[in-house]
CSV table of C-alpha atoms in Angstrom, one decimal:
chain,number,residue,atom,x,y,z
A,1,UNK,CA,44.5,-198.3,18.8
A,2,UNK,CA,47.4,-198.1,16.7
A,3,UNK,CA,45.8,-196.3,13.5
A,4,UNK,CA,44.9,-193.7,16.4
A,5,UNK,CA,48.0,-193.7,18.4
A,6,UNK,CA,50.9,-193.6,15.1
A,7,UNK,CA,48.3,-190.9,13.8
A,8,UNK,CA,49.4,-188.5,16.5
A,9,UNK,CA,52.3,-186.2,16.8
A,10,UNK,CA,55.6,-187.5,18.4
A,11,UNK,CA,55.1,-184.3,20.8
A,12,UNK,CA,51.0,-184.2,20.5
A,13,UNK,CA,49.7,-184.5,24.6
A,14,UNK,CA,47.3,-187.0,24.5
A,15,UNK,CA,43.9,-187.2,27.0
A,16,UNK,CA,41.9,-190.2,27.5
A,17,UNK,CA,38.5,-191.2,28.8
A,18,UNK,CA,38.8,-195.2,30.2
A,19,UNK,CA,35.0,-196.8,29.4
A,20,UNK,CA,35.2,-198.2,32.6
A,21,UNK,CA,36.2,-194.8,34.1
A,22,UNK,CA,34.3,-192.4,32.5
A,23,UNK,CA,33.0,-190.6,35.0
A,24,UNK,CA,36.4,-189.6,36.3
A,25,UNK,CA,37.9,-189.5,33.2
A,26,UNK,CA,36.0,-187.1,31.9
A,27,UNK,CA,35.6,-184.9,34.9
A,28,UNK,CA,39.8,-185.2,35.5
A,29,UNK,CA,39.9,-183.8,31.6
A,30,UNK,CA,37.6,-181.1,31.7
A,31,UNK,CA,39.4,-179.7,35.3
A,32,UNK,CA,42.7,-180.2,33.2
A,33,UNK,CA,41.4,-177.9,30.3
A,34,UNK,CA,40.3,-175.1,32.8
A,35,UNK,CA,36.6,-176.3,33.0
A,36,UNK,CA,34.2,-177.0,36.0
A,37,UNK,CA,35.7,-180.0,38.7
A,38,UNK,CA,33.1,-182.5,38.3
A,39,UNK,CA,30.6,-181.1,35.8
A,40,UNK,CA,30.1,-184.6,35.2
A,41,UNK,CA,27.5,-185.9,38.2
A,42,UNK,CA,26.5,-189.2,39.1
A,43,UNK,CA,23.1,-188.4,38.6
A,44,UNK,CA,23.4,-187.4,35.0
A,45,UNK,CA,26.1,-189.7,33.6
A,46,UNK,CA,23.8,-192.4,33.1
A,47,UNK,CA,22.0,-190.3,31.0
A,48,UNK,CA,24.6,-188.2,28.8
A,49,UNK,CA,26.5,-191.6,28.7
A,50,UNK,CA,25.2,-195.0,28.2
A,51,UNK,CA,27.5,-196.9,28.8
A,52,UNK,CA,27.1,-200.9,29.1
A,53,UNK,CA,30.1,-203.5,30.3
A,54,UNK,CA,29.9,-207.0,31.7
A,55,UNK,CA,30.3,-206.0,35.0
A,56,UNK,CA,31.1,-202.7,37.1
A,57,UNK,CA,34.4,-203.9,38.1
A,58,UNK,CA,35.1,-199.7,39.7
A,59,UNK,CA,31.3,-199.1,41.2
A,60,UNK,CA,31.7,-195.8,39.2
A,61,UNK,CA,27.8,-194.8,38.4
A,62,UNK,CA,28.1,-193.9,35.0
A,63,UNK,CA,28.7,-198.0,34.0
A,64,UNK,CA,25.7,-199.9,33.8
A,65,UNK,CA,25.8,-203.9,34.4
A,66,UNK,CA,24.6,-205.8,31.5
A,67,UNK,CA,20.8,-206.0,31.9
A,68,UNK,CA,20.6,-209.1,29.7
A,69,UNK,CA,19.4,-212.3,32.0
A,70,UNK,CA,21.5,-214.9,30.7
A,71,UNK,CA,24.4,-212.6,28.9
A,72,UNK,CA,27.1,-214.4,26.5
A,73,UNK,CA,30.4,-215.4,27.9
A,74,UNK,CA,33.5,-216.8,26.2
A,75,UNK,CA,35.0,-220.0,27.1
A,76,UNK,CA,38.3,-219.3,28.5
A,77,UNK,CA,40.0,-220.8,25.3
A,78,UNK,CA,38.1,-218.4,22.8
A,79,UNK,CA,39.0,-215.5,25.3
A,80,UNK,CA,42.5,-216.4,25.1
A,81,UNK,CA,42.4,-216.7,21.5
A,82,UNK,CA,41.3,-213.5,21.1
A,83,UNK,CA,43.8,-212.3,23.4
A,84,UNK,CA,46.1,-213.7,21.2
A,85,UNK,CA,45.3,-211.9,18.3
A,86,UNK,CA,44.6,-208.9,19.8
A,87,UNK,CA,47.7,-208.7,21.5
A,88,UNK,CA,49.4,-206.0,19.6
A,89,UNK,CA,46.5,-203.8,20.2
A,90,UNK,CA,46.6,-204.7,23.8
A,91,UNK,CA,50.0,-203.4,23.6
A,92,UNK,CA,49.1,-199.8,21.7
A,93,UNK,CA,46.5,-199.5,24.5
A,94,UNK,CA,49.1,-200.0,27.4
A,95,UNK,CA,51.0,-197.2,25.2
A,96,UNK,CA,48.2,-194.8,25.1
A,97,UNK,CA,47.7,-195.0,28.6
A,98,UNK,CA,50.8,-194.4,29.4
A,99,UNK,CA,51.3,-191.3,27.3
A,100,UNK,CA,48.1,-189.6,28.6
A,101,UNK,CA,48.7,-187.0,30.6
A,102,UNK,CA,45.6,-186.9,32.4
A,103,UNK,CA,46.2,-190.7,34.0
A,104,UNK,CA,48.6,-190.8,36.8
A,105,UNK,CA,50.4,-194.3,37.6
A,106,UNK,CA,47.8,-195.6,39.9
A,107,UNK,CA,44.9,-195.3,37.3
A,108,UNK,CA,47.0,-196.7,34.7
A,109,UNK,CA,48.1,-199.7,36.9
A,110,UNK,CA,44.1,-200.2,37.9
A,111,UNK,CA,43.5,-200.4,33.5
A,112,UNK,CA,46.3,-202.8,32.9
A,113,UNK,CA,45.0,-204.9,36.4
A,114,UNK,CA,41.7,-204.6,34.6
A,115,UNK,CA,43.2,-206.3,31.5
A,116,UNK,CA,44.6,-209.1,33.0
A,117,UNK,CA,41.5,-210.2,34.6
A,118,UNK,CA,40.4,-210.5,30.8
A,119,UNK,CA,43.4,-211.3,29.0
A,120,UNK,CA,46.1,-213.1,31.6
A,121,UNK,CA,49.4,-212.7,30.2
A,122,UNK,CA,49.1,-211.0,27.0
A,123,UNK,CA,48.1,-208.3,29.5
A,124,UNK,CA,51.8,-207.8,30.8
A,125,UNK,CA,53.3,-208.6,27.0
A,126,UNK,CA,54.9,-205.7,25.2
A,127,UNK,CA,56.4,-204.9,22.2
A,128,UNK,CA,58.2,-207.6,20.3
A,129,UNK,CA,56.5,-210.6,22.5
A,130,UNK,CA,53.3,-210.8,20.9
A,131,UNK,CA,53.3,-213.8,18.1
A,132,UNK,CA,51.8,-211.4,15.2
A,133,UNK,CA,54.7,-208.6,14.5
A,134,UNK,CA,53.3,-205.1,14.7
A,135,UNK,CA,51.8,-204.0,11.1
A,136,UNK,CA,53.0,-201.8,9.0
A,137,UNK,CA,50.5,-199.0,9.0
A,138,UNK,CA,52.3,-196.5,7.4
A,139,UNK,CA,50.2,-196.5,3.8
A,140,UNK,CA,46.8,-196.8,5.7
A,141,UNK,CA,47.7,-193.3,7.7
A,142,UNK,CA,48.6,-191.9,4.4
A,143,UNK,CA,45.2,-193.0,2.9
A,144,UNK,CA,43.5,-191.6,5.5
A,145,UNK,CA,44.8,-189.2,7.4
A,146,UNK,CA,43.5,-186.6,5.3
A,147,UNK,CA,46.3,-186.9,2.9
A,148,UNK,CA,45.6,-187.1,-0.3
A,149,UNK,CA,43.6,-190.6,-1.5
A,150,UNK,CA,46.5,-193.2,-2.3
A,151,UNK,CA,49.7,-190.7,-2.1
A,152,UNK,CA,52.6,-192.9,-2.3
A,153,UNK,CA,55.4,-192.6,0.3
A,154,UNK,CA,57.9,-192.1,-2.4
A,155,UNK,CA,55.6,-188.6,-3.3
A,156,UNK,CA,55.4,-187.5,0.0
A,157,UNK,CA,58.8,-187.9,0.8
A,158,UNK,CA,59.6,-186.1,-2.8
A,159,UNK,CA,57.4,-183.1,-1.6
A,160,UNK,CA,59.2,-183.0,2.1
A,161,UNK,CA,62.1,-182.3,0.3
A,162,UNK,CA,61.1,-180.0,-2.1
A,163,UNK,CA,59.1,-177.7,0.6
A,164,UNK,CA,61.8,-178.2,3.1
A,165,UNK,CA,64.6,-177.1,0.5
A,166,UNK,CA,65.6,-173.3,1.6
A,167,UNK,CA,66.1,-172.2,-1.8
A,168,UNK,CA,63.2,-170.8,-4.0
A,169,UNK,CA,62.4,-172.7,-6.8
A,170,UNK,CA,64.2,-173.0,-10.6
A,171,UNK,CA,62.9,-170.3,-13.3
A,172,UNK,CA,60.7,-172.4,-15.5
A,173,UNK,CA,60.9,-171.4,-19.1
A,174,UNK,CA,57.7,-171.3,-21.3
A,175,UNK,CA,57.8,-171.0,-25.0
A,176,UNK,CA,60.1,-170.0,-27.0
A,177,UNK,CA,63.4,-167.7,-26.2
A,178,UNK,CA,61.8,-164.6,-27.9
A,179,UNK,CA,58.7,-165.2,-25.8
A,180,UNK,CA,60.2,-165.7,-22.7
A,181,UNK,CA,62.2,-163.3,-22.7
A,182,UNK,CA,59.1,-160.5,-23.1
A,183,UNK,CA,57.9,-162.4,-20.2
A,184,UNK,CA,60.9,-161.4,-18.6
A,185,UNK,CA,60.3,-158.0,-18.9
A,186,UNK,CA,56.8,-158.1,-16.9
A,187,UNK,CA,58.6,-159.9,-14.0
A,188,UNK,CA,60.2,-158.0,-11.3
A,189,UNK,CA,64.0,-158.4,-10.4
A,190,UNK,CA,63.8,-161.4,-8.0
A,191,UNK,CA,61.8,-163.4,-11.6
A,192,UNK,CA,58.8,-164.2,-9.7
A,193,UNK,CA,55.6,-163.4,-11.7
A,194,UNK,CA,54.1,-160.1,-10.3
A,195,UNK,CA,50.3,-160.1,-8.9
A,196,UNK,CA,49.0,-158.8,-11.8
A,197,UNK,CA,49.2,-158.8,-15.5
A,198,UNK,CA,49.6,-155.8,-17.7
């Protein structure tokens, strides 16, 4: 979650489909973008999406129960273990939710109720509580972003500057004095390089 959510603009408006919501979730967001209310039916959500959780904690159709006989649980101290080291992701979640502008308060109360019935008290942490600090991720969103492969901060940060500088760039001079200055003479006055050569 936090590759995804320190990827996005600081003003970017972010809209998310819940897995255990789905079906709402995805009818809320195509309303929101000026589609169909619920082009998303009961009857064919099971079939567009595939979808398969623990349990159907919401009754919404589009979740199937497991249909393993005997599935796999956790024991409650390898859950909280988990928890545990998940915990800063639990918290970039709880962020997401809250920044998406299709969720209202009610919806993201029911996610974070959700969680707890998973994850107890790391549920409620936030920032700063968890026992892991958050990573630094700021090299990996370079990498992958689509910037280029292994840019190093102190380049990008050199570029900013450069591109973000008002004033055009310095004259380079290319070979010697003599030569340059017939170059000179195929520039126009503002000593940019005209489109074409004569």
């Amino acid at each position: 979650y936090q590759f995804h959510l320190e990827g996005l603009p600081d003003n970017a408006k972010l809209l998310t489909i819940r897995n255990e919501h789905l079906l709402d979730d995805w009818n809320q967001i195509e309303q929101y973008i000026g589609g169909e209310k619920d082009i998303l039916t009961p009857e064919n959500a099971e079939a567009a999406f595939p979808v398969i959780n623990k349990k159907n904690m919401t009754k919404d159709p589009s979740v199937k129960i497991d249909p393993y006989s005997s599935p796999k649980y956790l024991s409650e101290e390898s859950t909280n273990a988990l928890c545990r080291h998940l915990c800063n992701e639990i918290v970039n979640y709880k962020k997401i939710l809250r920044r998406s502008v299709n969720l209202n308060y009610l919806q993201i109360e029911e996610s974070i109720t959700e969680l707890r019935e998973s994850c107890g008290k790391f549920a409620d942490y936030e920032e700063g509580d968890c026992h892991y600090d958050m990573p630094d991720i700021k090299g990996k969103l370079l990498n992958f972003r689509g910037y280029v492969d292994k840019v190093q901060l102190e380049a990008v940060e050199g570029h900013k500057q450069r591109l973000e500088n008002p004033l055009p760039p310095s004259k380079r001079i290319i070979g010697t004095e003599e030569e340059q200055e017939e170059k000179d003479l195929l520039m126009d006055d503002d000593a940019y390089p005209l489109p074409y050569s004569l």
